[in-house]
Amino acid sequence: MSPFDLILIQPIFNVLIVIYGLLPGHDYGLALIIFTILTRLAMWPMVKRQLHQTKVMRELQPELAKIKAKAKGNKQLESRLMLELYREKGVNPFGSIGMLIVQLPIFIALFAVVKLIAENHANIAKFTYDFFESIPAIKGAIATHVDQTLFGVIDLAKHAVMPNSGDIYWPLMVLAVVAAALQFYQSKQLLPQPKEKRKLRDILKEQAAGKEVDQAEISALMTGKMVWLFPALTFLLSVYLQGALVLYLVVSSAVAIFQQARILSNDESELEKLSEKTKTKVKKAVQAEVVEKPAVAANKKKPVKKGATKAKKKRS
């Protein structure tokens, strides 16, 4: 086996085969759903950090626009000021790449696992860890052919558009549409909501006329246009992928939507609590300063006149 097989493919294969073997009825589709949910939950801390970074980056757009105006085309100055702002706010502009770096190898490995199961039953015994083979339920699953269906109805070994014949397998075509729709909602969930809904061409006309426009608003509208790209790519990919992988995309997006809603709502409440704590600290500091000033003034020594000092010296 190659290092990629040992590090990623075999562990993912065994997690999937263990879930499949232990499930009553040995449902392949349900095993994939559980595997996907567990994978997304394991990435919860990373998702939380990425969403927080995305939110902060969104809130920094007005500051970035000011920096761009201040730099006046000086790219070196603009880059330096932006990096200083990111450092001050604790933001990593490339933080969102981390999720892609983690998810892409998992998807590639899962693609290989699904292919191994579909192509040759002998691969199951070859890739399964020895200590798992001693478990009766898994041993039985290895001995029999893996039923590659979801609830015994949808054949996950097929494609929405069959490669050789070009025929459409409608259950998977519907699943591909669902995958694209969920991807759209997942992307839309993270988009900033503009205060005034204006068209991009109207804003660009104002800019061309010499009027000052909000660069953050332009950026948000352009991002809004791009949000259609990922669902389209997801649909095109899902049409030609094996059904098991389309199911993975559907469940992954569904869990991501739940995670994003939960984390973003918690993030709002955490920020509100932090704001309240900051206000309380400032209030206490102001009160302490007000109390301290009279005390300091009372403890100050009165100035001694020069004549009084000389008289004291004569007496001594």
PDB file of N, CA and C in Angstrom, residues 157-243:
ATOM      1  N   ALA A 157     -24.320   2.750  -5.961  1.00  0.00           N
ATOM      2  CA  ALA A 157     -23.219   2.365  -6.847  1.00  0.00           C
ATOM      3  C   ALA A 157     -23.399   2.971  -8.238  1.00  0.00           C
ATOM      4  N   LYS A 158     -24.602   3.463  -8.527  1.00  0.00           N
ATOM      5  CA  LYS A 158     -24.898   4.049  -9.840  1.00  0.00           C
ATOM      6  C   LYS A 158     -24.533   5.530  -9.888  1.00  0.00           C
ATOM      7  N   HIS A 159     -24.737   6.136 -11.055  1.00  0.00           N
ATOM      8  CA  HIS A 159     -24.528   7.567 -11.278  1.00  0.00           C
ATOM      9  C   HIS A 159     -25.848   8.183 -11.729  1.00  0.00           C
ATOM     10  N   ALA A 160     -26.003   9.487 -11.516  1.00  0.00           N
ATOM     11  CA  ALA A 160     -27.220  10.164 -11.976  1.00  0.00           C
ATOM     12  C   ALA A 160     -27.336  10.058 -13.500  1.00  0.00           C
ATOM     13  N   VAL A 161     -26.213  10.235 -14.190  1.00  0.00           N
ATOM     14  CA  VAL A 161     -26.137   9.994 -15.638  1.00  0.00           C
ATOM     15  C   VAL A 161     -25.180   8.836 -15.847  1.00  0.00           C
ATOM     16  N   MET A 162     -25.685   7.700 -16.281  1.00  0.00           N
ATOM     17  CA  MET A 162     -24.868   6.494 -16.403  1.00  0.00           C
ATOM     18  C   MET A 162     -23.789   6.695 -17.469  1.00  0.00           C
ATOM     19  N   PRO A 163     -22.526   6.369 -17.146  1.00  0.00           N
ATOM     20  CA  PRO A 163     -21.389   6.669 -18.039  1.00  0.00           C
ATOM     21  C   PRO A 163     -21.504   6.069 -19.441  1.00  0.00           C
ATOM     22  N   ASN A 164     -21.915   4.811 -19.549  1.00  0.00           N
ATOM     23  CA  ASN A 164     -21.915   4.129 -20.852  1.00  0.00           C
ATOM     24  C   ASN A 164     -23.163   4.429 -21.678  1.00  0.00           C
ATOM     25  N   SER A 165     -24.310   4.308 -21.035  1.00  0.00           N
ATOM     26  CA  SER A 165     -25.570   4.454 -21.777  1.00  0.00           C
ATOM     27  C   SER A 165     -26.070   5.889 -21.858  1.00  0.00           C
ATOM     28  N   GLY A 166     -25.704   6.711 -20.864  1.00  0.00           N
ATOM     29  CA  GLY A 166     -26.221   8.077 -20.824  1.00  0.00           C
ATOM     30  C   GLY A 166     -27.619   8.165 -20.235  1.00  0.00           C
ATOM     31  N   ASP A 167     -28.137   7.031 -19.743  1.00  0.00           N
ATOM     32  CA  ASP A 167     -29.467   7.015 -19.122  1.00  0.00           C
ATOM     33  C   ASP A 167     -29.437   7.779 -17.802  1.00  0.00           C
ATOM     34  N   ILE A 168     -30.584   8.339 -17.435  1.00  0.00           N
ATOM     35  CA  ILE A 168     -30.693   9.093 -16.183  1.00  0.00           C
ATOM     36  C   ILE A 168     -31.278   8.202 -15.098  1.00  0.00           C
ATOM     37  N   TYR A 169     -30.570   8.135 -13.978  1.00  0.00           N
ATOM     38  CA  TYR A 169     -31.092   7.420 -12.806  1.00  0.00           C
ATOM     39  C   TYR A 169     -31.692   8.485 -11.895  1.00  0.00           C
ATOM     40  N   TRP A 170     -33.006   8.634 -11.915  1.00  0.00           N
ATOM     41  CA  TRP A 170     -33.687   9.781 -11.327  1.00  0.00           C
ATOM     42  C   TRP A 170     -33.522   9.941  -9.816  1.00  0.00           C
ATOM     43  N   PRO A 171     -33.484   8.861  -9.031  1.00  0.00           N
ATOM     44  CA  PRO A 171     -33.246   9.077  -7.583  1.00  0.00           C
ATOM     45  C   PRO A 171     -31.947   9.834  -7.294  1.00  0.00           C
ATOM     46  N   LEU A 172     -30.881   9.511  -8.052  1.00  0.00           N
ATOM     47  CA  LEU A 172     -29.605  10.203  -7.849  1.00  0.00           C
ATOM     48  C   LEU A 172     -29.616  11.593  -8.489  1.00  0.00           C
ATOM     49  N   MET A 173     -30.397  11.784  -9.544  1.00  0.00           N
ATOM     50  CA  MET A 173     -30.530  13.114 -10.136  1.00  0.00           C
ATOM     51  C   MET A 173     -31.197  14.067  -9.140  1.00  0.00           C
ATOM     52  N   VAL A 174     -32.224  13.556  -8.456  1.00  0.00           N
ATOM     53  CA  VAL A 174     -32.885  14.354  -7.409  1.00  0.00           C
ATOM     54  C   VAL A 174     -31.893  14.664  -6.288  1.00  0.00           C
ATOM     55  N   LEU A 175     -31.083  13.664  -5.927  1.00  0.00           N
ATOM     56  CA  LEU A 175     -30.074  13.842  -4.875  1.00  0.00           C
ATOM     57  C   LEU A 175     -29.041  14.896  -5.285  1.00  0.00           C
ATOM     58  N   ALA A 176     -28.703  14.934  -6.579  1.00  0.00           N
ATOM     59  CA  ALA A 176     -27.755  15.937  -7.101  1.00  0.00           C
ATOM     60  C   ALA A 176     -28.341  17.345  -6.992  1.00  0.00           C
ATOM     61  N   VAL A 177     -29.632  17.483  -7.279  1.00  0.00           N
ATOM     62  CA  VAL A 177     -30.315  18.777  -7.155  1.00  0.00           C
ATOM     63  C   VAL A 177     -30.331  19.226  -5.694  1.00  0.00           C
ATOM     64  N   VAL A 178     -30.600  18.273  -4.783  1.00  0.00           N
ATOM     65  CA  VAL A 178     -30.613  18.579  -3.345  1.00  0.00           C
ATOM     66  C   VAL A 178     -29.231  19.021  -2.887  1.00  0.00           C
ATOM     67  N   ALA A 179     -28.184  18.348  -3.377  1.00  0.00           N
ATOM     68  CA  ALA A 179     -26.794  18.709  -3.025  1.00  0.00           C
ATOM     69  C   ALA A 179     -26.482  20.140  -3.455  1.00  0.00           C
ATOM     70  N   ALA A 180     -26.916  20.514  -4.665  1.00  0.00           N
ATOM     71  CA  ALA A 180     -26.681  21.870  -5.170  1.00  0.00           C
ATOM     72  C   ALA A 180     -27.461  22.910  -4.369  1.00  0.00           C
ATOM     73  N   ALA A 181     -28.717  22.580  -4.033  1.00  0.00           N
ATOM     74  CA  ALA A 181     -29.561  23.510  -3.267  1.00  0.00           C
ATOM     75  C   ALA A 181     -28.993  23.749  -1.869  1.00  0.00           C
ATOM     76  N   LEU A 182     -28.536  22.682  -1.230  1.00  0.00           N
ATOM     77  CA  LEU A 182     -27.954  22.811   0.111  1.00  0.00           C
ATOM     78  C   LEU A 182     -26.639  23.596   0.069  1.00  0.00           C
ATOM     79  N   GLN A 183     -25.864  23.395  -0.988  1.00  0.00           N
ATOM     80  CA  GLN A 183     -24.617  24.143  -1.156  1.00  0.00           C
ATOM     81  C   GLN A 183     -24.904  25.630  -1.321  1.00  0.00           C
ATOM     82  N   PHE A 184     -25.973  25.952  -2.054  1.00  0.00           N
ATOM     83  CA  PHE A 184     -26.374  27.348  -2.235  1.00  0.00           C
ATOM     84  C   PHE A 184     -26.770  27.972  -0.894  1.00  0.00           C
ATOM     85  N   TYR A 185     -27.585  27.247  -0.134  1.00  0.00           N
ATOM     86  CA  TYR A 185     -28.040  27.772   1.164  1.00  0.00           C
ATOM     87  C   TYR A 185     -26.865  27.917   2.127  1.00  0.00           C
ATOM     88  N   GLN A 186     -25.939  26.956   2.084  1.00  0.00           N
ATOM     89  CA  GLN A 186     -24.756  26.998   2.953  1.00  0.00           C
ATOM     90  C   GLN A 186     -23.908  28.230   2.667  1.00  0.00           C
ATOM     91  N   SER A 187     -23.729  28.554   1.372  1.00  0.00           N
ATOM     92  CA  SER A 187     -22.954  29.735   0.988  1.00  0.00           C
ATOM     93  C   SER A 187     -23.713  31.020   1.308  1.00  0.00           C
ATOM     94  N   LYS A 188     -25.012  31.014   1.059  1.00  0.00           N
ATOM     95  CA  LYS A 188     -25.855  32.190   1.297  1.00  0.00           C
ATOM     96  C   LYS A 188     -25.891  32.551   2.774  1.00  0.00           C
ATOM     97  N   GLN A 189     -25.789  31.538   3.617  1.00  0.00           N
ATOM     98  CA  GLN A 189     -25.848  31.718   5.071  1.00  0.00           C
ATOM     99  C   GLN A 189     -24.728  32.619   5.587  1.00  0.00           C
ATOM    100  N   LEU A 190     -23.595  32.605   4.895  1.00  0.00           N
ATOM    101  CA  LEU A 190     -22.421  33.360   5.338  1.00  0.00           C
ATOM    102  C   LEU A 190     -22.316  34.741   4.700  1.00  0.00           C
ATOM    103  N   LEU A 191     -23.220  35.028   3.761  1.00  0.00           N
ATOM    104  CA  LEU A 191     -23.147  36.312   3.077  1.00  0.00           C
ATOM    105  C   LEU A 191     -23.614  37.447   3.976  1.00  0.00           C
ATOM    106  N   PRO A 192     -22.920  38.586   3.950  1.00  0.00           N
ATOM    107  CA  PRO A 192     -23.394  39.758   4.699  1.00  0.00           C
ATOM    108  C   PRO A 192     -24.666  40.306   4.066  1.00  0.00           C
ATOM    109  N   GLN A 193     -25.607  40.728   4.901  1.00  0.00           N
ATOM    110  CA  GLN A 193     -26.855  41.287   4.401  1.00  0.00           C
ATOM    111  C   GLN A 193     -26.731  42.815   4.306  1.00  0.00           C
ATOM    112  N   PRO A 194     -26.755  43.367   3.094  1.00  0.00           N
ATOM    113  CA  PRO A 194     -26.629  44.825   2.958  1.00  0.00           C
ATOM    114  C   PRO A 194     -27.842  45.548   3.524  1.00  0.00           C
ATOM    115  N   LYS A 195     -27.597  46.744   4.083  1.00  0.00           N
ATOM    116  CA  LYS A 195     -28.690  47.533   4.650  1.00  0.00           C
ATOM    117  C   LYS A 195     -29.669  47.969   3.554  1.00  0.00           C
ATOM    118  N   GLU A 196     -29.112  48.387   2.418  1.00  0.00           N
ATOM    119  CA  GLU A 196     -29.947  48.779   1.287  1.00  0.00           C
ATOM    120  C   GLU A 196     -29.652  47.832   0.123  1.00  0.00           C
ATOM    121  N   LYS A 197     -30.704  47.234  -0.411  1.00  0.00           N
ATOM    122  CA  LYS A 197     -30.528  46.309  -1.525  1.00  0.00           C
ATOM    123  C   LYS A 197     -30.454  47.100  -2.838  1.00  0.00           C
ATOM    124  N   ARG A 198     -29.219  47.292  -3.305  1.00  0.00           N
ATOM    125  CA  ARG A 198     -29.013  48.008  -4.556  1.00  0.00           C
ATOM    126  C   ARG A 198     -28.320  47.097  -5.553  1.00  0.00           C
ATOM    127  N   LYS A 199     -28.487  47.405  -6.821  1.00  0.00           N
ATOM    128  CA  LYS A 199     -27.856  46.612  -7.870  1.00  0.00           C
ATOM    129  C   LYS A 199     -26.416  47.068  -8.063  1.00  0.00           C
ATOM    130  N   LEU A 200     -25.574  46.105  -8.449  1.00  0.00           N
ATOM    131  CA  LEU A 200     -24.147  46.383  -8.613  1.00  0.00           C
ATOM    132  C   LEU A 200     -23.911  47.423  -9.709  1.00  0.00           C
ATOM    133  N   ARG A 201     -24.682  47.336 -10.802  1.00  0.00           N
ATOM    134  CA  ARG A 201     -24.466  48.284 -11.898  1.00  0.00           C
ATOM    135  C   ARG A 201     -24.785  49.731 -11.499  1.00  0.00           C
ATOM    136  N   ASP A 202     -25.775  49.895 -10.584  1.00  0.00           N
ATOM    137  CA  ASP A 202     -26.119  51.244 -10.121  1.00  0.00           C
ATOM    138  C   ASP A 202     -24.975  51.850  -9.299  1.00  0.00           C
ATOM    139  N   ILE A 203     -24.361  51.009  -8.456  1.00  0.00           N
ATOM    140  CA  ILE A 203     -23.241  51.475  -7.622  1.00  0.00           C
ATOM    141  C   ILE A 203     -22.039  51.822  -8.498  1.00  0.00           C
ATOM    142  N   LEU A 204     -21.785  50.975  -9.525  1.00  0.00           N
ATOM    143  CA  LEU A 204     -20.650  51.225 -10.425  1.00  0.00           C
ATOM    144  C   LEU A 204     -20.866  52.502 -11.245  1.00  0.00           C
ATOM    145  N   LYS A 205     -22.125  52.782 -11.580  1.00  0.00           N
ATOM    146  CA  LYS A 205     -22.444  54.028 -12.291  1.00  0.00           C
ATOM    147  C   LYS A 205     -22.127  55.247 -11.419  1.00  0.00           C
ATOM    148  N   GLU A 206     -22.477  55.136 -10.134  1.00  0.00           N
ATOM    149  CA  GLU A 206     -22.179  56.217  -9.182  1.00  0.00           C
ATOM    150  C   GLU A 206     -20.677  56.438  -9.054  1.00  0.00           C
ATOM    151  N   GLN A 207     -19.942  55.320  -9.023  1.00  0.00           N
ATOM    152  CA  GLN A 207     -18.477  55.395  -8.912  1.00  0.00           C
ATOM    153  C   GLN A 207     -17.881  56.037 -10.161  1.00  0.00           C
ATOM    154  N   ALA A 208     -18.423  55.676 -11.328  1.00  0.00           N
ATOM    155  CA  ALA A 208     -17.937  56.255 -12.588  1.00  0.00           C
ATOM    156  C   ALA A 208     -18.245  57.748 -12.675  1.00  0.00           C
ATOM    157  N   ALA A 209     -19.340  58.152 -12.020  1.00  0.00           N
ATOM    158  CA  ALA A 209     -19.725  59.572 -12.021  1.00  0.00           C
ATOM    159  C   ALA A 209     -18.908  60.403 -11.039  1.00  0.00           C
ATOM    160  N   GLY A 210     -18.038  59.736 -10.294  1.00  0.00           N
ATOM    161  CA  GLY A 210     -17.168  60.460  -9.357  1.00  0.00           C
ATOM    162  C   GLY A 210     -17.680  60.507  -7.936  1.00  0.00           C
ATOM    163  N   LYS A 211     -18.812  59.830  -7.683  1.00  0.00           N
ATOM    164  CA  LYS A 211     -19.356  59.806  -6.324  1.00  0.00           C
ATOM    165  C   LYS A 211     -18.596  58.799  -5.476  1.00  0.00           C
ATOM    166  N   GLU A 212     -18.509  59.085  -4.191  1.00  0.00           N
ATOM    167  CA  GLU A 212     -17.821  58.169  -3.264  1.00  0.00           C
ATOM    168  C   GLU A 212     -18.761  57.021  -2.911  1.00  0.00           C
ATOM    169  N   VAL A 213     -18.289  55.800  -3.113  1.00  0.00           N
ATOM    170  CA  VAL A 213     -19.114  54.620  -2.830  1.00  0.00           C
ATOM    171  C   VAL A 213     -18.427  53.753  -1.790  1.00  0.00           C
ATOM    172  N   ASP A 214     -19.231  52.927  -1.125  1.00  0.00           N
ATOM    173  CA  ASP A 214     -18.709  52.023  -0.095  1.00  0.00           C
ATOM    174  C   ASP A 214     -18.143  50.781  -0.774  1.00  0.00           C
ATOM    175  N   GLN A 215     -16.817  50.598  -0.658  1.00  0.00           N
ATOM    176  CA  GLN A 215     -16.164  49.442  -1.280  1.00  0.00           C
ATOM    177  C   GLN A 215     -16.640  48.129  -0.669  1.00  0.00           C
ATOM    178  N   ALA A 216     -17.000  48.154   0.605  1.00  0.00           N
ATOM    179  CA  ALA A 216     -17.499  46.945   1.277  1.00  0.00           C
ATOM    180  C   ALA A 216     -18.811  46.496   0.647  1.00  0.00           C
ATOM    181  N   GLU A 217     -19.640  47.466   0.238  1.00  0.00           N
ATOM    182  CA  GLU A 217     -20.921  47.146  -0.396  1.00  0.00           C
ATOM    183  C   GLU A 217     -20.696  46.498  -1.762  1.00  0.00           C
ATOM    184  N   ILE A 218     -19.716  47.031  -2.514  1.00  0.00           N
ATOM    185  CA  ILE A 218     -19.378  46.447  -3.821  1.00  0.00           C
ATOM    186  C   ILE A 218     -18.871  45.020  -3.647  1.00  0.00           C
ATOM    187  N   SER A 219     -17.983  44.835  -2.655  1.00  0.00           N
ATOM    188  CA  SER A 219     -17.418  43.510  -2.381  1.00  0.00           C
ATOM    189  C   SER A 219     -18.508  42.512  -2.008  1.00  0.00           C
ATOM    190  N   ALA A 220     -19.471  42.947  -1.182  1.00  0.00           N
ATOM    191  CA  ALA A 220     -20.567  42.075  -0.752  1.00  0.00           C
ATOM    192  C   ALA A 220     -21.447  41.675  -1.930  1.00  0.00           C
ATOM    193  N   LEU A 221     -21.718  42.627  -2.826  1.00  0.00           N
ATOM    194  CA  LEU A 221     -22.566  42.336  -3.992  1.00  0.00           C
ATOM    195  C   LEU A 221     -21.865  41.394  -4.969  1.00  0.00           C
ATOM    196  N   MET A 222     -20.554  41.581  -5.142  1.00  0.00           N
ATOM    197  CA  MET A 222     -19.795  40.692  -6.035  1.00  0.00           C
ATOM    198  C   MET A 222     -19.729  39.283  -5.468  1.00  0.00           C
ATOM    199  N   THR A 223     -19.583  39.191  -4.152  1.00  0.00           N
ATOM    200  CA  THR A 223     -19.593  37.878  -3.496  1.00  0.00           C
ATOM    201  C   THR A 223     -20.958  37.221  -3.661  1.00  0.00           C
ATOM    202  N   GLY A 224     -22.006  38.036  -3.592  1.00  0.00           N
ATOM    203  CA  GLY A 224     -23.363  37.530  -3.788  1.00  0.00           C
ATOM    204  C   GLY A 224     -23.570  36.944  -5.172  1.00  0.00           C
ATOM    205  N   LYS A 225     -22.909  37.547  -6.185  1.00  0.00           N
ATOM    206  CA  LYS A 225     -22.999  37.008  -7.542  1.00  0.00           C
ATOM    207  C   LYS A 225     -22.264  35.673  -7.648  1.00  0.00           C
ATOM    208  N   MET A 226     -21.128  35.567  -6.922  1.00  0.00           N
ATOM    209  CA  MET A 226     -20.307  34.355  -6.972  1.00  0.00           C
ATOM    210  C   MET A 226     -20.949  33.182  -6.248  1.00  0.00           C
ATOM    211  N   VAL A 227     -21.932  33.469  -5.398  1.00  0.00           N
ATOM    212  CA  VAL A 227     -22.530  32.418  -4.582  1.00  0.00           C
ATOM    213  C   VAL A 227     -23.265  31.377  -5.436  1.00  0.00           C
ATOM    214  N   TRP A 228     -23.594  31.743  -6.677  1.00  0.00           N
ATOM    215  CA  TRP A 228     -24.254  30.807  -7.584  1.00  0.00           C
ATOM    216  C   TRP A 228     -23.268  29.839  -8.223  1.00  0.00           C
ATOM    217  N   LEU A 229     -22.000  30.167  -8.206  1.00  0.00           N
ATOM    218  CA  LEU A 229     -20.996  29.347  -8.884  1.00  0.00           C
ATOM    219  C   LEU A 229     -20.825  27.982  -8.225  1.00  0.00           C
ATOM    220  N   PHE A 230     -20.701  27.964  -6.891  1.00  0.00           N
ATOM    221  CA  PHE A 230     -20.447  26.703  -6.179  1.00  0.00           C
ATOM    222  C   PHE A 230     -21.599  25.706  -6.300  1.00  0.00           C
ATOM    223  N   PRO A 231     -22.863  26.132  -6.172  1.00  0.00           N
ATOM    224  CA  PRO A 231     -23.958  25.178  -6.391  1.00  0.00           C
ATOM    225  C   PRO A 231     -23.968  24.593  -7.807  1.00  0.00           C
ATOM    226  N   ALA A 232     -23.651  25.438  -8.801  1.00  0.00           N
ATOM    227  CA  ALA A 232     -23.609  24.951 -10.186  1.00  0.00           C
ATOM    228  C   ALA A 232     -22.532  23.891 -10.356  1.00  0.00           C
ATOM    229  N   LEU A 233     -21.353  24.159  -9.771  1.00  0.00           N
ATOM    230  CA  LEU A 233     -20.260  23.181  -9.838  1.00  0.00           C
ATOM    231  C   LEU A 233     -20.617  21.907  -9.079  1.00  0.00           C
ATOM    232  N   THR A 234     -21.275  22.065  -7.926  1.00  0.00           N
ATOM    233  CA  THR A 234     -21.696  20.899  -7.129  1.00  0.00           C
ATOM    234  C   THR A 234     -22.657  20.029  -7.918  1.00  0.00           C
ATOM    235  N   PHE A 235     -23.611  20.660  -8.618  1.00  0.00           N
ATOM    236  CA  PHE A 235     -24.575  19.895  -9.410  1.00  0.00           C
ATOM    237  C   PHE A 235     -23.882  19.141 -10.545  1.00  0.00           C
ATOM    238  N   LEU A 236     -23.004  19.842 -11.287  1.00  0.00           N
ATOM    239  CA  LEU A 236     -22.299  19.201 -12.404  1.00  0.00           C
ATOM    240  C   LEU A 236     -21.432  18.042 -11.919  1.00  0.00           C
ATOM    241  N   LEU A 237     -20.807  18.232 -10.762  1.00  0.00           N
ATOM    242  CA  LEU A 237     -19.974  17.175 -10.181  1.00  0.00           C
ATOM    243  C   LEU A 237     -20.834  15.999  -9.724  1.00  0.00           C
ATOM    244  N   SER A 238     -21.966  16.300  -9.089  1.00  0.00           N
ATOM    245  CA  SER A 238     -22.838  15.263  -8.535  1.00  0.00           C
ATOM    246  C   SER A 238     -23.479  14.398  -9.617  1.00  0.00           C
ATOM    247  N   VAL A 239     -23.712  14.987 -10.769  1.00  0.00           N
ATOM    248  CA  VAL A 239     -24.341  14.250 -11.874  1.00  0.00           C
ATOM    249  C   VAL A 239     -23.461  13.081 -12.336  1.00  0.00           C
ATOM    250  N   TYR A 240     -22.130  13.269 -12.272  1.00  0.00           N
ATOM    251  CA  TYR A 240     -21.209  12.254 -12.790  1.00  0.00           C
ATOM    252  C   TYR A 240     -20.494  11.462 -11.689  1.00  0.00           C
ATOM    253  N   LEU A 241     -20.737  11.818 -10.444  1.00  0.00           N
ATOM    254  CA  LEU A 241     -20.135  11.068  -9.334  1.00  0.00           C
ATOM    255  C   LEU A 241     -20.987   9.841  -8.982  1.00  0.00           C
ATOM    256  N   GLN A 242     -20.340   8.889  -8.330  1.00  0.00           N
ATOM    257  CA  GLN A 242     -21.081   7.740  -7.820  1.00  0.00           C
ATOM    258  C   GLN A 242     -22.039   8.198  -6.717  1.00  0.00           C
ATOM    259  N   GLY A 243     -23.175   7.553  -6.621  1.00  0.00           N
ATOM    260  CA  GLY A 243     -24.229   7.957  -5.691  1.00  0.00           C
ATOM    261  C   GLY A 243     -23.779   8.100  -4.249  1.00  0.00           C
TER     262      GLY A 243
END
